[in-house]
PDB file of C-alpha atoms and ligand atoms in Angstrom:
ATOM      1  CA  MET W 101     -25.264   4.145 -10.569  1.00 51.00           C
ATOM      2  CA  SER W 102     -24.398   4.227  -6.746  1.00 59.00           C
ATOM      3  CA  LEU W 103     -23.047   7.514  -5.084  1.00 58.00           C
ATOM      4  CA  ASP W 104     -19.721   5.957  -4.624  1.00 68.00           C
ATOM      5  CA  ASN W 105     -19.259   4.822  -8.190  1.00 67.00           C
ATOM      6  CA  LEU W 106     -20.427   8.117  -8.902  1.00 60.00           C
ATOM      7  CA  ARG W 107     -17.958   9.669  -6.836  1.00 69.00           C
ATOM      8  CA  ASP W 108     -15.202   7.349  -8.722  1.00 77.00           C
ATOM      9  CA  LEU W 109     -16.177   8.574 -11.901  1.00 74.00           C
ATOM     10  CA  TYR W 110     -15.534  12.474 -10.963  1.00 80.00           C
ATOM     11  CA  GLN W 111     -12.161  11.276  -9.455  1.00 86.00           C
ATOM     12  CA  GLN W 112     -11.325   9.322 -12.731  1.00 89.00           C
ATOM     13  CA  VAL W 113     -12.163  12.225 -15.259  1.00 89.00           C
ATOM     14  CA  ILE W 114     -10.828  15.129 -12.777  1.00 91.00           C
ATOM     15  CA  LEU W 115      -7.237  12.796 -12.365  1.00 92.00           C
ATOM     16  CA  GLU W 116      -7.355  12.259 -16.018  1.00 94.00           C
ATOM     17  CA  ARG W 117      -7.572  15.959 -17.118  1.00 95.00           C
ATOM     18  CA  TYR W 118      -5.078  17.061 -14.568  1.00 95.00           C
ATOM     19  CA  LYS W 119      -2.478  14.668 -15.717  1.00 95.00           C
ATOM     20  CA  LYS W 120      -3.104  15.038 -19.598  1.00 97.00           C
ATOM     21  CA  PRO W 121      -4.818  17.833 -20.076  1.00 97.00           C
ATOM     22  CA  ARG W 122      -5.667  18.650 -23.711  1.00 97.00           C
ATOM     23  CA  ASN W 123      -5.758  22.552 -23.523  1.00 98.00           C
ATOM     24  CA  LYS W 124      -2.382  23.493 -21.805  1.00 97.00           C
ATOM     25  CA  GLY W 125      -0.656  26.713 -23.436  1.00 98.00           C
ATOM     26  CA  LYS W 126      -1.231  29.837 -25.005  1.00 97.00           C
ATOM     27  CA  THR W 127      -3.277  30.888 -27.937  1.00 96.00           C
ATOM     28  CA  ASN W 128      -1.988  31.878 -31.407  1.00 96.00           C
ATOM     29  CA  PRO W 129      -2.518  34.754 -31.232  1.00 94.00           C
ATOM     30  CA  VAL W 130      -3.598  36.075 -27.720  1.00 93.00           C
ATOM     31  CA  ASP W 131      -6.486  38.175 -28.131  1.00 93.00           C
ATOM     32  CA  ARG W 132      -7.248  38.367 -24.711  1.00 93.00           C
ATOM     33  CA  TYR W 133      -5.335  37.339 -21.356  1.00 94.00           C
ATOM     34  CA  GLN W 134      -6.598  37.036 -18.055  1.00 96.00           C
ATOM     35  CA  LYS W 135      -4.499  35.908 -15.253  1.00 96.00           C
ATOM     36  CA  GLY W 136      -6.478  34.206 -12.111  1.00 97.00           C
ATOM     37  CA  HIS W 137      -5.964  33.348  -8.239  1.00 97.00           C
ATOM     38  CA  ASN W 138      -7.546  31.408  -5.656  1.00 96.00           C
ATOM     39  CA  PRO W 139      -6.056  32.351  -2.496  1.00 95.00           C
ATOM     40  CA  SER W 140      -7.712  29.510  -0.404  1.00 93.00           C
ATOM     41  CA  CYS W 141      -5.993  26.578  -2.400  1.00 95.00           C
ATOM     42  CA  GLY W 142      -2.999  28.784  -3.885  1.00 96.00           C
ATOM     43  CA  ASP W 143      -4.145  27.880  -7.583  1.00 97.00           C
ATOM     44  CA  THR W 144      -2.991  30.239 -10.486  1.00 98.00           C
ATOM     45  CA  ILE W 145      -4.187  30.251 -13.627  1.00 97.00           C
ATOM     46  CA  GLU W 146      -3.371  32.152 -16.788  1.00 97.00           C
ATOM     47  CA  LEU W 147      -5.719  31.974 -19.450  1.00 97.00           C
ATOM     48  CA  THR W 148      -5.548  32.784 -23.030  1.00 97.00           C
ATOM     49  CA  LEU W 149      -8.283  33.282 -25.840  1.00 96.00           C
ATOM     50  CA  LYS W 150      -8.327  33.550 -29.462  1.00 96.00           C
ATOM     51  CA  MET W 151     -11.315  35.130 -30.961  1.00 95.00           C
ATOM     52  CA  ALA W 152     -12.351  34.795 -34.668  1.00 93.00           C
ATOM     53  CA  ALA W 153     -12.115  37.923 -36.939  1.00 81.00           C
ATOM     54  CA  GLU W 154     -16.033  38.212 -37.046  1.00 79.00           C
ATOM     55  CA  GLY W 155     -18.875  37.574 -34.649  1.00 71.00           C
ATOM     56  CA  ASN W 156     -17.323  37.705 -31.293  1.00 89.00           C
ATOM     57  CA  ARG W 157     -16.655  34.258 -31.405  1.00 95.00           C
ATOM     58  CA  ILE W 158     -14.209  32.182 -28.957  1.00 97.00           C
ATOM     59  CA  GLU W 159     -12.234  30.544 -31.379  1.00 97.00           C
ATOM     60  CA  ASP W 160      -9.519  28.803 -29.320  1.00 97.00           C
ATOM     61  CA  VAL W 161      -8.885  28.572 -25.556  1.00 98.00           C
ATOM     62  CA  LYS W 162      -5.773  27.620 -23.558  1.00 98.00           C
ATOM     63  CA  PHE W 163      -4.403  27.863 -20.364  1.00 98.00           C
ATOM     64  CA  GLU W 164      -1.517  27.654 -17.972  1.00 98.00           C
ATOM     65  CA  GLY W 165      -1.304  27.741 -14.425  1.00 96.00           C
ATOM     66  CA  GLU W 166      -0.429  25.591 -11.360  1.00 97.00           C
ATOM     67  CA  GLY W 167      -2.702  24.452  -8.704  1.00 96.00           C
ATOM     68  CA  CYS W 168      -4.458  21.207  -7.607  1.00 95.00           C
ATOM     69  CA  ALA W 169      -6.210  18.744  -9.670  1.00 94.00           C
ATOM     70  CA  ILE W 170      -9.798  20.270  -9.359  1.00 94.00           C
ATOM     71  CA  SER W 171      -8.525  23.762 -10.531  1.00 96.00           C
ATOM     72  CA  MET W 172      -6.716  22.351 -13.491  1.00 97.00           C
ATOM     73  CA  ALA W 173      -9.228  19.903 -14.442  1.00 96.00           C
ATOM     74  CA  SER W 174     -11.720  22.365 -14.360  1.00 96.00           C
ATOM     75  CA  ALA W 175      -9.906  24.631 -16.647  1.00 98.00           C
ATOM     76  CA  ASP W 176      -9.209  22.223 -19.605  1.00 97.00           C
ATOM     77  CA  LEU W 177     -12.965  20.756 -19.508  1.00 96.00           C
ATOM     78  CA  MET W 178     -14.046  24.704 -19.630  1.00 97.00           C
ATOM     79  CA  ALA W 179     -11.757  25.330 -22.722  1.00 98.00           C
ATOM     80  CA  ASP W 180     -12.986  22.328 -24.321  1.00 96.00           C
ATOM     81  CA  ALA W 181     -16.603  23.750 -23.805  1.00 96.00           C
ATOM     82  CA  LEU W 182     -15.936  27.061 -24.802  1.00 97.00           C
ATOM     83  CA  ARG W 183     -14.455  26.532 -28.395  1.00 96.00           C
ATOM     84  CA  GLY W 184     -16.664  27.912 -31.169  1.00 95.00           C
ATOM     85  CA  ARG W 185     -18.976  29.683 -28.369  1.00 96.00           C
ATOM     86  CA  THR W 186     -20.004  33.602 -28.784  1.00 96.00           C
ATOM     87  CA  VAL W 187     -19.163  35.914 -25.684  1.00 95.00           C
ATOM     88  CA  ASP W 188     -22.580  36.113 -24.765  1.00 95.00           C
ATOM     89  CA  GLU W 189     -22.843  32.277 -24.692  1.00 95.00           C
ATOM     90  CA  ALA W 190     -19.584  31.642 -22.734  1.00 97.00           C
ATOM     91  CA  LEU W 191     -20.843  34.488 -20.159  1.00 96.00           C
ATOM     92  CA  GLU W 192     -24.113  32.681 -19.904  1.00 95.00           C
ATOM     93  CA  MET W 193     -22.139  29.457 -19.248  1.00 96.00           C
ATOM     94  CA  VAL W 194     -20.159  31.073 -16.736  1.00 96.00           C
ATOM     95  CA  GLN W 195     -23.135  31.851 -14.876  1.00 96.00           C
ATOM     96  CA  LYS W 196     -24.536  28.286 -15.292  1.00 95.00           C
ATOM     97  CA  PHE W 197     -21.554  26.784 -14.135  1.00 95.00           C
ATOM     98  CA  GLN W 198     -21.627  28.684 -10.615  1.00 93.00           C
ATOM     99  CA  ALA W 199     -25.367  27.911 -10.300  1.00 94.00           C
ATOM    100  CA  MET W 200     -24.586  24.513 -10.698  1.00 92.00           C
ATOM    101  CA  MET W 201     -21.998  24.442  -8.177  1.00 91.00           C
ATOM    102  CA  ARG W 202     -24.661  25.620  -5.945  1.00 90.00           C
ATOM    103  CA  GLY W 203     -26.263  22.557  -6.624  1.00 88.00           C
ATOM    104  CA  GLU W 204     -29.052  24.760  -8.866  1.00 91.00           C
ATOM    105  CA  VAL W 205     -28.809  23.418 -11.794  1.00 88.00           C
ATOM    106  CA  GLU W 206     -27.280  20.926 -14.807  1.00 86.00           C
ATOM    107  CA  PHE W 207     -25.696  21.373 -18.136  1.00 86.00           C
ATOM    108  CA  PRO W 208     -27.460  19.904 -20.951  1.00 86.00           C
ATOM    109  CA  SER W 209     -26.213  16.683 -22.334  1.00 84.00           C
ATOM    110  CA  GLU W 210     -23.846  18.813 -25.252  1.00 81.00           C
ATOM    111  CA  PHE W 211     -21.951  20.091 -22.279  1.00 84.00           C
ATOM    112  CA  ARG W 212     -22.093  17.102 -20.058  1.00 83.00           C
ATOM    113  CA  LYS W 213     -18.868  17.083 -19.454  1.00 85.00           C
ATOM    114  CA  LEU W 214     -18.936  19.998 -17.205  1.00 90.00           C
ATOM    115  CA  ASN W 215     -21.201  18.136 -15.002  1.00 86.00           C
ATOM    116  CA  VAL W 216     -18.760  15.925 -13.507  1.00 85.00           C
ATOM    117  CA  MET W 217     -17.393  19.246 -11.676  1.00 87.00           C
ATOM    118  CA  GLN W 218     -20.748  18.799  -9.650  1.00 85.00           C
ATOM    119  CA  GLY W 219     -19.304  16.043  -7.875  1.00 83.00           C
ATOM    120  CA  VAL W 220     -16.914  18.507  -6.319  1.00 84.00           C
ATOM    121  CA  ALA W 221     -19.715  20.707  -4.696  1.00 81.00           C
ATOM    122  CA  GLN W 222     -20.277  18.035  -2.290  1.00 81.00           C
ATOM    123  CA  PHE W 223     -16.427  19.533  -0.591  1.00 82.00           C
ATOM    124  CA  PRO W 224     -17.404  23.134  -0.344  1.00 84.00           C
ATOM    125  CA  VAL W 225     -13.757  24.114   0.080  1.00 84.00           C
ATOM    126  CA  ARG W 226     -13.043  23.055  -3.260  1.00 90.00           C
ATOM    127  CA  ILE W 227     -15.809  24.779  -5.269  1.00 93.00           C
ATOM    128  CA  LYS W 228     -13.690  27.909  -5.540  1.00 95.00           C
ATOM    129  CA  CYS W 229     -10.917  25.618  -7.138  1.00 95.00           C
ATOM    130  CA  ALA W 230     -13.446  24.525  -9.735  1.00 95.00           C
ATOM    131  CA  ASN W 231     -14.906  28.011 -10.163  1.00 96.00           C
ATOM    132  CA  LEU W 232     -11.682  29.459 -11.082  1.00 97.00           C
ATOM    133  CA  SER W 233     -11.257  29.221 -14.200  1.00 98.00           C
ATOM    134  CA  TRP W 234     -14.639  30.606 -14.755  1.00 97.00           C
ATOM    135  CA  HIS W 235     -14.549  33.537 -12.962  1.00 96.00           C
ATOM    136  CA  THR W 236     -11.269  34.367 -14.724  1.00 97.00           C
ATOM    137  CA  LEU W 237     -12.950  33.648 -17.919  1.00 97.00           C
ATOM    138  CA  LYS W 238     -15.656  36.268 -16.946  1.00 96.00           C
ATOM    139  CA  ALA W 239     -12.659  39.043 -16.392  1.00 94.00           C
ATOM    140  CA  ALA W 240     -11.022  38.441 -19.482  1.00 94.00           C
ATOM    141  CA  LEU W 241     -14.410  38.728 -21.226  1.00 92.00           C
ATOM    142  CA  GLU W 242     -15.652  41.468 -19.570  1.00 89.00           C
ATOM    143  CA  ALA W 243     -12.700  43.644 -19.685  1.00 78.00           C
ATOM    144  CA  ALA W 244     -12.968  43.594 -23.527  1.00 66.00           C
ATOM    145  CA  GLN W 245     -16.471  44.952 -23.146  1.00 63.00           C
ATOM    146  CA  GLY W 246     -14.908  48.133 -21.884  1.00 61.00           C
ATOM    147  CA  SER W 247     -14.778  47.345 -17.898  1.00 61.00           C
ATOM    148  CA  GLU W 248     -11.195  48.106 -16.500  1.00 64.00           C
ATOM    149  CA  PRO W 249      -8.993  45.458 -16.589  1.00 66.00           C
ATOM    150  CA  ILE W 250      -7.771  43.838 -13.985  1.00 74.00           C
ATOM    151  CA  ASP W 251      -4.084  42.491 -13.291  1.00 82.00           C
ATOM    152  CA  VAL W 252      -4.958  39.328 -11.325  1.00 84.00           C
ATOM    153  CA  VAL W 253      -8.451  38.349 -10.397  1.00 87.00           C
ATOM    154  CA  SER W 254      -9.109  36.996  -6.960  1.00 86.00           C
ATOM    155  CA  ASN W 255     -12.166  34.701  -6.410  1.00 82.00           C
ATOM    156  CA  GLU W 256     -11.737  35.257  -2.520  1.00 77.00           C
TER     157      GLU W 256
HETATM  158 ZN1  LIG E  35      -7.504  24.483  -5.604  1.00 64.38          ZN
END
């Protein structure tokens, strides 16, 4: 695939998710809640998680928010990828996503949809938009592990 076609594909997936998100709303019940903000673009996100009764596993993920197509599409794709993962696996994915945005790694094929966000890494100013939901997720999971809860996490 040529670079132009690849770029079109990224844009297609991002726009489609932005227009028709599959994971918008709030989980029931809300076991974890975290707000995140990306001041450089004005994106905000409210992330909610439903945890499985046992096993420290994420059962459901939803988000609400306002922002650019990249931040919203990234949150939607993230929610798909997290369902059924343990907290440790999810934290590992946060690191992997951030490394991917630095151009260091790619996700294995089971998470290949997340790799579309790599296209965004060509536009450094947009990387924070893509990272916002992951940054917010990290805070949501870490708050539950005993660190101080933060009202709104900022990725500045
Ligand atoms: Zn943005």
